Coordinates of C-alpha atoms and ligand atoms in Angstrom, one line a residue:
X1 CA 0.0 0.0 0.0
X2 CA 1.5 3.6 -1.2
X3 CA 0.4 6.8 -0.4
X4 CA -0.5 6.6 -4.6
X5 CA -3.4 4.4 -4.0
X6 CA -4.7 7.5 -2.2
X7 CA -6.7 7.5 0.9
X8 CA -7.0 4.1 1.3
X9 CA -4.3 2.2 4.1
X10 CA -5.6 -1.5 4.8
X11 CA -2.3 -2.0 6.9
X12 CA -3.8 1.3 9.2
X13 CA -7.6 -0.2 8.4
X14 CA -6.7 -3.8 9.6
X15 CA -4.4 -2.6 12.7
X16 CA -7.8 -0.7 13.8
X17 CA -10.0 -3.8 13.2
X18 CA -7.4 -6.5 14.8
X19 CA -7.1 -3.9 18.1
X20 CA -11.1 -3.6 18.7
X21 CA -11.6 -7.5 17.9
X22 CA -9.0 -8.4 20.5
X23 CA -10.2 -5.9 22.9
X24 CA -13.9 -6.9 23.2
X25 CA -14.2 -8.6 26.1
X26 CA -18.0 -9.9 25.6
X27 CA -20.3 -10.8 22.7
X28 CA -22.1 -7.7 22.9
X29 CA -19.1 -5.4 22.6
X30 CA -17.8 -8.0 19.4
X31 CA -20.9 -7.3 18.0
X32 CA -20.6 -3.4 18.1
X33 CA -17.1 -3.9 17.1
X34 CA -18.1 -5.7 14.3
X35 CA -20.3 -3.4 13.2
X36 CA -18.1 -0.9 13.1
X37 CA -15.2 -2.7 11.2
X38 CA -17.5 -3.6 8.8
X39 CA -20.9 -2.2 8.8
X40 CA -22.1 0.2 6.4
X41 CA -20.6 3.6 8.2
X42 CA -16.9 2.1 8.6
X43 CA -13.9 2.8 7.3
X44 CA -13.8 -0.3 5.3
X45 CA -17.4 0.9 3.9
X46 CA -15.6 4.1 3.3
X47 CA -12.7 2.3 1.8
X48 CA -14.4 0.4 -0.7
X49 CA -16.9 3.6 -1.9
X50 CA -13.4 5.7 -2.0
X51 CA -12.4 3.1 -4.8
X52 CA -14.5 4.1 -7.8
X53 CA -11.7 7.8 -7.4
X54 CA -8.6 5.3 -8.4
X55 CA -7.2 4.4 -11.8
X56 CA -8.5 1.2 -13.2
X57 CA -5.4 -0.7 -12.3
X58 CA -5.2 0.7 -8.6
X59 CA -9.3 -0.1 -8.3
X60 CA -8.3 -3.6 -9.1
X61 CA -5.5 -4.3 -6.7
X62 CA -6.9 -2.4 -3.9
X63 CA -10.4 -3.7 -3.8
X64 CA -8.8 -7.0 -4.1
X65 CA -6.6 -6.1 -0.9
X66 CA -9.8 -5.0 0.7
X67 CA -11.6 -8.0 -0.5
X68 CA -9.0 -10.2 1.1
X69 CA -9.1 -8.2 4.5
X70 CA -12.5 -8.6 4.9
X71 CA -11.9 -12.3 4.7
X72 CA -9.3 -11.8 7.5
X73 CA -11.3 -9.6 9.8
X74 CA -14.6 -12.2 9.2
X75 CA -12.3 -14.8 10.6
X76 CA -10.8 -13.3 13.2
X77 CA -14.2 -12.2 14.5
X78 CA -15.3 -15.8 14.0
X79 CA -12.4 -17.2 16.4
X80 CA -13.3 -14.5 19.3
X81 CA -16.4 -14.8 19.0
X82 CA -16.0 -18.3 19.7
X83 CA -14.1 -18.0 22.3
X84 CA -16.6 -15.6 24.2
X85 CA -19.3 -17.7 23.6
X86 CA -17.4 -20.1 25.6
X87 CA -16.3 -17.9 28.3
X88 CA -20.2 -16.9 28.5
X89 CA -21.6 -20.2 28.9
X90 CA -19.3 -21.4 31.1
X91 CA -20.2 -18.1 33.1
X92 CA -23.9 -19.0 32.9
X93 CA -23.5 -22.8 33.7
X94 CA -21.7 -21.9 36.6
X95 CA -24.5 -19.1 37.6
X96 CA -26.9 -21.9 37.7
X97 CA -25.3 -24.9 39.2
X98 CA -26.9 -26.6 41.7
X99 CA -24.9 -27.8 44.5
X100 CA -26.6 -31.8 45.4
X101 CA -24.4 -31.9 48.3
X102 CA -26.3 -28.6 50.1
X103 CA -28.8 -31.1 51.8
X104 CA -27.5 -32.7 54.8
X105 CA -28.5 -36.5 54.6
X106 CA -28.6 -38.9 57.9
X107 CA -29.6 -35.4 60.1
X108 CA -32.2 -35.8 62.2
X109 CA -32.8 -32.2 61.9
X110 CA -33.2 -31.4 58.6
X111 CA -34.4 -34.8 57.6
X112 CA -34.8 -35.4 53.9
X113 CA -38.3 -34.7 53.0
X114 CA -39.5 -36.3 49.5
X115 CA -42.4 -34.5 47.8
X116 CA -44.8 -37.0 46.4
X117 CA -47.2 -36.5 42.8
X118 CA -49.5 -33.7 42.6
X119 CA -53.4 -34.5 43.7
X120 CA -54.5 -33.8 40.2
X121 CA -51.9 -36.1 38.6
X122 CA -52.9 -38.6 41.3
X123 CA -56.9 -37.8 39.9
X124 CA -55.9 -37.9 36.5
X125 CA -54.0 -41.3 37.0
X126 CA -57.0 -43.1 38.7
X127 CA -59.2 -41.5 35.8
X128 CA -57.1 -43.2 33.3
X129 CA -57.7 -47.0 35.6
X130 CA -60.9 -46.5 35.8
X131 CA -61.5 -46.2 31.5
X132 CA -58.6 -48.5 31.1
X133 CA -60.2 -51.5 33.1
X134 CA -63.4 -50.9 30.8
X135 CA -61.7 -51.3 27.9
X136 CA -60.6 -47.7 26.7
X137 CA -57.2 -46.9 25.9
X138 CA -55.3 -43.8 26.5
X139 CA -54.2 -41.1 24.2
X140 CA -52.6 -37.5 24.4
X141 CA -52.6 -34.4 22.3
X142 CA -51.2 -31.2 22.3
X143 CA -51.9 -27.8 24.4
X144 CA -51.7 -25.3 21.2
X145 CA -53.9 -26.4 18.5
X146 CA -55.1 -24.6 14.9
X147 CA -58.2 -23.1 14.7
X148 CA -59.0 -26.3 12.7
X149 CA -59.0 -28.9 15.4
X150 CA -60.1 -26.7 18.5
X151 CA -63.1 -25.1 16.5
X152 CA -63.6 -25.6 13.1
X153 CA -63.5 -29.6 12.5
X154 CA -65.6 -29.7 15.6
X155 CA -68.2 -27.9 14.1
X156 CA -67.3 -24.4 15.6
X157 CA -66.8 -22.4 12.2
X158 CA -65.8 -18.9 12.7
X159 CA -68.2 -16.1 14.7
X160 CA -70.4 -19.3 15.2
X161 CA -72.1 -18.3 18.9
X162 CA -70.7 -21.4 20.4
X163 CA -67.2 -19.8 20.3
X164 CA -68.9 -17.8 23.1
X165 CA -68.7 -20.9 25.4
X166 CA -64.6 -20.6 25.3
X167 CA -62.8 -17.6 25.7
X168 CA -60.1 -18.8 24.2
X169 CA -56.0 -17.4 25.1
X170 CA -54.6 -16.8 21.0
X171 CA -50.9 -17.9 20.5
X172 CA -48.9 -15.3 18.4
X173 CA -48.2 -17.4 15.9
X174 CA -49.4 -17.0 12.0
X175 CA -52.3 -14.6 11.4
X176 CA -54.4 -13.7 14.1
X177 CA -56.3 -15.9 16.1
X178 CA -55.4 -19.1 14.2
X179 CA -53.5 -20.8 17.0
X180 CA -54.7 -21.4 20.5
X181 CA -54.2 -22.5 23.5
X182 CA -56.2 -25.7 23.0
X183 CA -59.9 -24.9 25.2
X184 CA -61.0 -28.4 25.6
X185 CA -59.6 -31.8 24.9
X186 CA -62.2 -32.3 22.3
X187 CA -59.8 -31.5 19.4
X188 CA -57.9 -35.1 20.1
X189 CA -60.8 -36.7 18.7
X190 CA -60.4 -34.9 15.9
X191 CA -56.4 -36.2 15.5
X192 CA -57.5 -39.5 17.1
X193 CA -60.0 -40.0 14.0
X194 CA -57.9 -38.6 11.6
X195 CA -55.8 -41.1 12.5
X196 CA -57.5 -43.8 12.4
X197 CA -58.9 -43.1 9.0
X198 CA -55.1 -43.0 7.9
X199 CA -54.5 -45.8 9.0
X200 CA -57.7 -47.9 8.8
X201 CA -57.8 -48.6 12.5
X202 CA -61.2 -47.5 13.3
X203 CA -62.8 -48.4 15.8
X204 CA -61.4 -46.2 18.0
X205 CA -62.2 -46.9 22.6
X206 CA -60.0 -44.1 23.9
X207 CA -59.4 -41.8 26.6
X208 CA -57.5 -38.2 26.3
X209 CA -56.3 -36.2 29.2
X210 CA -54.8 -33.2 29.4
X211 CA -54.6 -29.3 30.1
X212 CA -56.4 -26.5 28.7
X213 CA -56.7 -23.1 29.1
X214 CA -59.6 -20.7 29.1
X215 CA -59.5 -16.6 29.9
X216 CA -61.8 -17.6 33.0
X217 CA -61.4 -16.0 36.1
X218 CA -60.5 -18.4 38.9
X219 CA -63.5 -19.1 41.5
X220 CA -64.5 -22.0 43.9
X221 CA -65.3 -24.0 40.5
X222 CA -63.2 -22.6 37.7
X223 CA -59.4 -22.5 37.3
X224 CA -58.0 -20.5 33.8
X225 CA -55.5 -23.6 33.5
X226 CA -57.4 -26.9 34.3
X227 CA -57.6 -30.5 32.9
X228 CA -59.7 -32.5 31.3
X229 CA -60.5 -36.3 29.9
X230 CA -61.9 -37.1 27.2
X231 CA -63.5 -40.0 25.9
X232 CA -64.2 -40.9 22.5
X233 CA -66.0 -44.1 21.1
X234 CA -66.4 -45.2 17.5
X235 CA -68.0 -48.2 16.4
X236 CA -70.8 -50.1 14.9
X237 CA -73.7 -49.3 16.3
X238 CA -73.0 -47.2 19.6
X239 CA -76.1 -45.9 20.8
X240 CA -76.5 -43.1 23.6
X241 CA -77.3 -46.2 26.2
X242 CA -73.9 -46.6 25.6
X243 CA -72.8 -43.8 26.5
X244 CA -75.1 -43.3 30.0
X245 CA -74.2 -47.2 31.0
X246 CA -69.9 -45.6 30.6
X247 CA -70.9 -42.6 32.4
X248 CA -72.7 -44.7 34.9
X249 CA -70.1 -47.1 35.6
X250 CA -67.7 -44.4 35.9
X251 CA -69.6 -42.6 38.5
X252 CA -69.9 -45.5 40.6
X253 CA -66.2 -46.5 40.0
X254 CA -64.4 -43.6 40.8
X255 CA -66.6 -42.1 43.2
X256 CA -68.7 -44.8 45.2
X257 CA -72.0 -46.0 45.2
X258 CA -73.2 -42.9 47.6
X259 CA -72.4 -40.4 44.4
X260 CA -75.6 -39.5 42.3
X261 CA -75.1 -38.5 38.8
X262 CA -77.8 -37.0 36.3
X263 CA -77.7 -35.9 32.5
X264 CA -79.2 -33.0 31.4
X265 CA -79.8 -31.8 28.1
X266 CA -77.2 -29.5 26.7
X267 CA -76.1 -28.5 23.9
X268 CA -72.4 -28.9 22.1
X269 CA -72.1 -28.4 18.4
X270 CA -70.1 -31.1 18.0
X271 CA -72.7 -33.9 19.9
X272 CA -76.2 -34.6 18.5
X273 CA -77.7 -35.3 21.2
X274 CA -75.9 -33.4 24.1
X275 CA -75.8 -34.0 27.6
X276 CA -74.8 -32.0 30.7
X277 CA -72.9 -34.6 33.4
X278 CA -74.1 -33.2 36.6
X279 CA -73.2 -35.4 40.0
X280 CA -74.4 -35.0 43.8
X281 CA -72.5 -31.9 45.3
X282 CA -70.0 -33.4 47.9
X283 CA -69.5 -30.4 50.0
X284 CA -72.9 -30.1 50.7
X285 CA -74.9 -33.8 49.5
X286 CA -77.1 -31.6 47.6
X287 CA -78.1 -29.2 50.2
X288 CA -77.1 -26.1 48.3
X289 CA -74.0 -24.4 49.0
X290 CA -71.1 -22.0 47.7
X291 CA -68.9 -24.4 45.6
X292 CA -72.3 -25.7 44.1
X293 CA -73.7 -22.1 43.6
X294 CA -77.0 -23.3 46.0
X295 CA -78.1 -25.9 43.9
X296 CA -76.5 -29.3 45.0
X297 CA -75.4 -30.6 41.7
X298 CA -72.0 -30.0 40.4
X299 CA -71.1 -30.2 36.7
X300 CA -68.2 -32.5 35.6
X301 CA -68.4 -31.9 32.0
X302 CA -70.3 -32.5 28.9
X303 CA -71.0 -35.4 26.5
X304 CA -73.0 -36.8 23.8
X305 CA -73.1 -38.9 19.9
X306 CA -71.1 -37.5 18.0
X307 CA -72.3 -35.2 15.5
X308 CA -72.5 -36.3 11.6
X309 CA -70.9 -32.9 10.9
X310 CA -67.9 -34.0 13.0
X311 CA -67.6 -37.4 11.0
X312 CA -68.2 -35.7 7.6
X313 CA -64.9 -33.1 8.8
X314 CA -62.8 -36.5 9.0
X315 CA -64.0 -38.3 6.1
X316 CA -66.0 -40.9 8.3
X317 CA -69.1 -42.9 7.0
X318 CA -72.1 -41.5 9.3
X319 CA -73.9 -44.6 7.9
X320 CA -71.6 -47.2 8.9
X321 CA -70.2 -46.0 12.2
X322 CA -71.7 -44.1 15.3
X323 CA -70.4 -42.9 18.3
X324 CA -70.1 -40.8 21.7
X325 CA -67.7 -39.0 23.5
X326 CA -67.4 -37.0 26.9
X327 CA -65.3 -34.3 28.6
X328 CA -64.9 -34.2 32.1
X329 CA -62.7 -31.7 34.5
X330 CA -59.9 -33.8 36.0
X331 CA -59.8 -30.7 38.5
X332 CA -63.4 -30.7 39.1
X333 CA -63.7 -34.9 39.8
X334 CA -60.8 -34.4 42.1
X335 CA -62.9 -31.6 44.0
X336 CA -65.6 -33.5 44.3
X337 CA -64.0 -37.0 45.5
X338 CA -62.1 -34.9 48.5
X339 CA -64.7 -32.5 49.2
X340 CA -62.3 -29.0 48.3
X341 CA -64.6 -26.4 48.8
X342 CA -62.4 -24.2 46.4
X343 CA -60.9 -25.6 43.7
X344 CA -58.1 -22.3 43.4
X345 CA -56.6 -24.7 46.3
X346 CA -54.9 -26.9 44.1
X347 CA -52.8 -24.3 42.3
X348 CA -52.0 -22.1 45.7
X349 CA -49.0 -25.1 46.6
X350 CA -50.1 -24.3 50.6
X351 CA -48.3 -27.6 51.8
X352 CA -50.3 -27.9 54.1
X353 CA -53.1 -28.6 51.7
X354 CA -50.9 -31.0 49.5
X355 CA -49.6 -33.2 51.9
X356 CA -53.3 -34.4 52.8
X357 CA -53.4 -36.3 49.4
Ligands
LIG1 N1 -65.6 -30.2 25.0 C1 -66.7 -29.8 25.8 C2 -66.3 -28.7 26.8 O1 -65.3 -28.7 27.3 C3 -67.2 -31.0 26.6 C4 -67.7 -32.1 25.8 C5 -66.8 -33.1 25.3 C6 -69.0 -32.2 25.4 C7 -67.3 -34.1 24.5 C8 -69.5 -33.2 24.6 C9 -68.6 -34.2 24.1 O2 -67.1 -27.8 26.9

């Protein structure tokens, strides 16, 4: 480089560079450094517009120089950026190590105390026995679902009323409002039939569980992130005995023979007929109290036979196969079965509460 080739000094420009690589001492400050080495206001910027003022011959060989600097400086950014990256995470793993040896075992003061599972895992567990010894299996979906499987395919289009029924938490994801939090478990029938169309494996005796969310303010009966399980059966010829003799044997399995249940009509869009599942309040054995809201029946969910518009959205023959399916609140059975007056209990993780189940 000569003071011919005019302004331009890539020994000077590549000092600079080499001097505010070495010196940043974090990935932040690399990355400000290497914005200004080569972003568009630095001196190499300035260096390469500053060629089109040489002759031909000097444009060449310079921007060639330049060229190959650049590939320098990209490298040696590479390599310490590497090597903060390291120095970072090693900084971060340490931050969040966990010392194992901090509890003194053998002490009979601070004895080792071993949590145990949740009550509603507990709930949902003996939920999944009781459908497993009559014959269902068990299957799982996912929390965020499309607007397809949590609304539409179960015959929810858009701005129907029944949207109404859930207000639904939306998932920035994709245009608006076409991901959400799933609101029921009702859209793993949808997957579970879809499925089993795919496949050819209808019929289909299954159980769902899991969470869902709904923009519900929590009360003695409501949480905003609850569980449910649902149940899904279809076969030749299911009838909605069927489904009252399940719903029946449930009751009296999981909750004893002193728990009275009733179905009420209801209405879902995607069960034709539909049926409220109401049982004996256990707080108050139908006397009328606060959990119940004074009538002595709580509801544990809804059910009914499937609606044809639900078959026709997975491509199943309405006139070969029938069926029914239920949703019930996991929560809400495990409520009932310990008499908790207020379900926001479960979520408050007051020990003293836990430790009773
Ligand atoms: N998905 C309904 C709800 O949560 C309950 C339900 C499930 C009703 C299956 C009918 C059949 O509101």
């Amino acid at each position: 480089m000569s003071a011919a080739d005019g302004p331009v000094d890539v020994a000077a420009l590549e000092a600079d560079a080499n001097r505010s690589i070495d010196a940043s001492s974090t990935t932040a400050e690399l990355d400000a450094a290497e914005s200004a080495i080569v972003g568009k206001r630095s001196a190499m910027a300035a260096a390469h517009r500053s060629l089109g003022g040489l002759d031909p011959d000097a444009r060449r060989r310079v921007g060639q120089e330049l060229n190959e600097l650049r590939g320098r400086l990209e490298q040696r950014i590479a390599g310490r950026r590497s090597e903060l990256v390291a120095v970072e995470r090693a900084a971060a793993l340490e931050e969040d190590r966990m010392d194992l040896t901090e509890v003194v075992t053998g002490d009979v003061r601070s004895p080792v105390v071993r949590g145990h599972r949740h009550l509603v895992t507990t709930t949902r567990d003996q939920l999944e026995d009781v459908f497993v010894a009559m014959g269902f299996n068990v299957a799982e979906g996912r929390e965020a679902e499309t607007d397809w499987y949590n609304f539409e395919a179960l015959n929810i289009p858009p701005a129907h009323p029944a949207r109404g029924m859930y207000d639904s938490f939306y998932v920035d994801l994709g245009e608006p409002e076409t991901v959400v939090l799933r609101t029921h478990t009702s859209p793993v029938q949808i997957h579970l039939m879809e499925h089993a169309m795919a496949e050819g494996s209808l019929p289909i005796h299954s159980v769902m569980p899991g969470r869902c969310f709904r923009r519900d303010t929590a009360d003695a009966r409501h949480l905003p992130v609850f569980h449910q399980i649902e149940g899904l059966v279809v076969d030749h010829g299911i009838t909605f005995g069927d489904l009252a003799g399940t719903i029946e044997t449930f009751t009296t399995a999981y909750f004893g023979p002193d728990v009275h249940s009733r179905l009420r009509p209801a209405y879902f869009p995607f069960t034709e007929p539909s049926a409220e599942y109401e049982i004996t309040c256990t707080i108050c054995l139908g006397a009328g109290c606060r959990t119940c809201s004074d009538t002595g029946w709580v509801e544990l969910g809804g059910c009914g036979m499937v609606d044809p518009a639900v078959f026709d959205a997975v491509g199943i023959d309405t006139a070969l196969w029938s069926g029914f399916a239920f949703g019930f609140g996991i929560d809400r059975c495990a409520q009932m079965r310990h008499e908790i007056a207020d379900m926001r209990a479960l979520v408050e993780n007051d020990l003293r509460f836990l430790r009773q189940f």
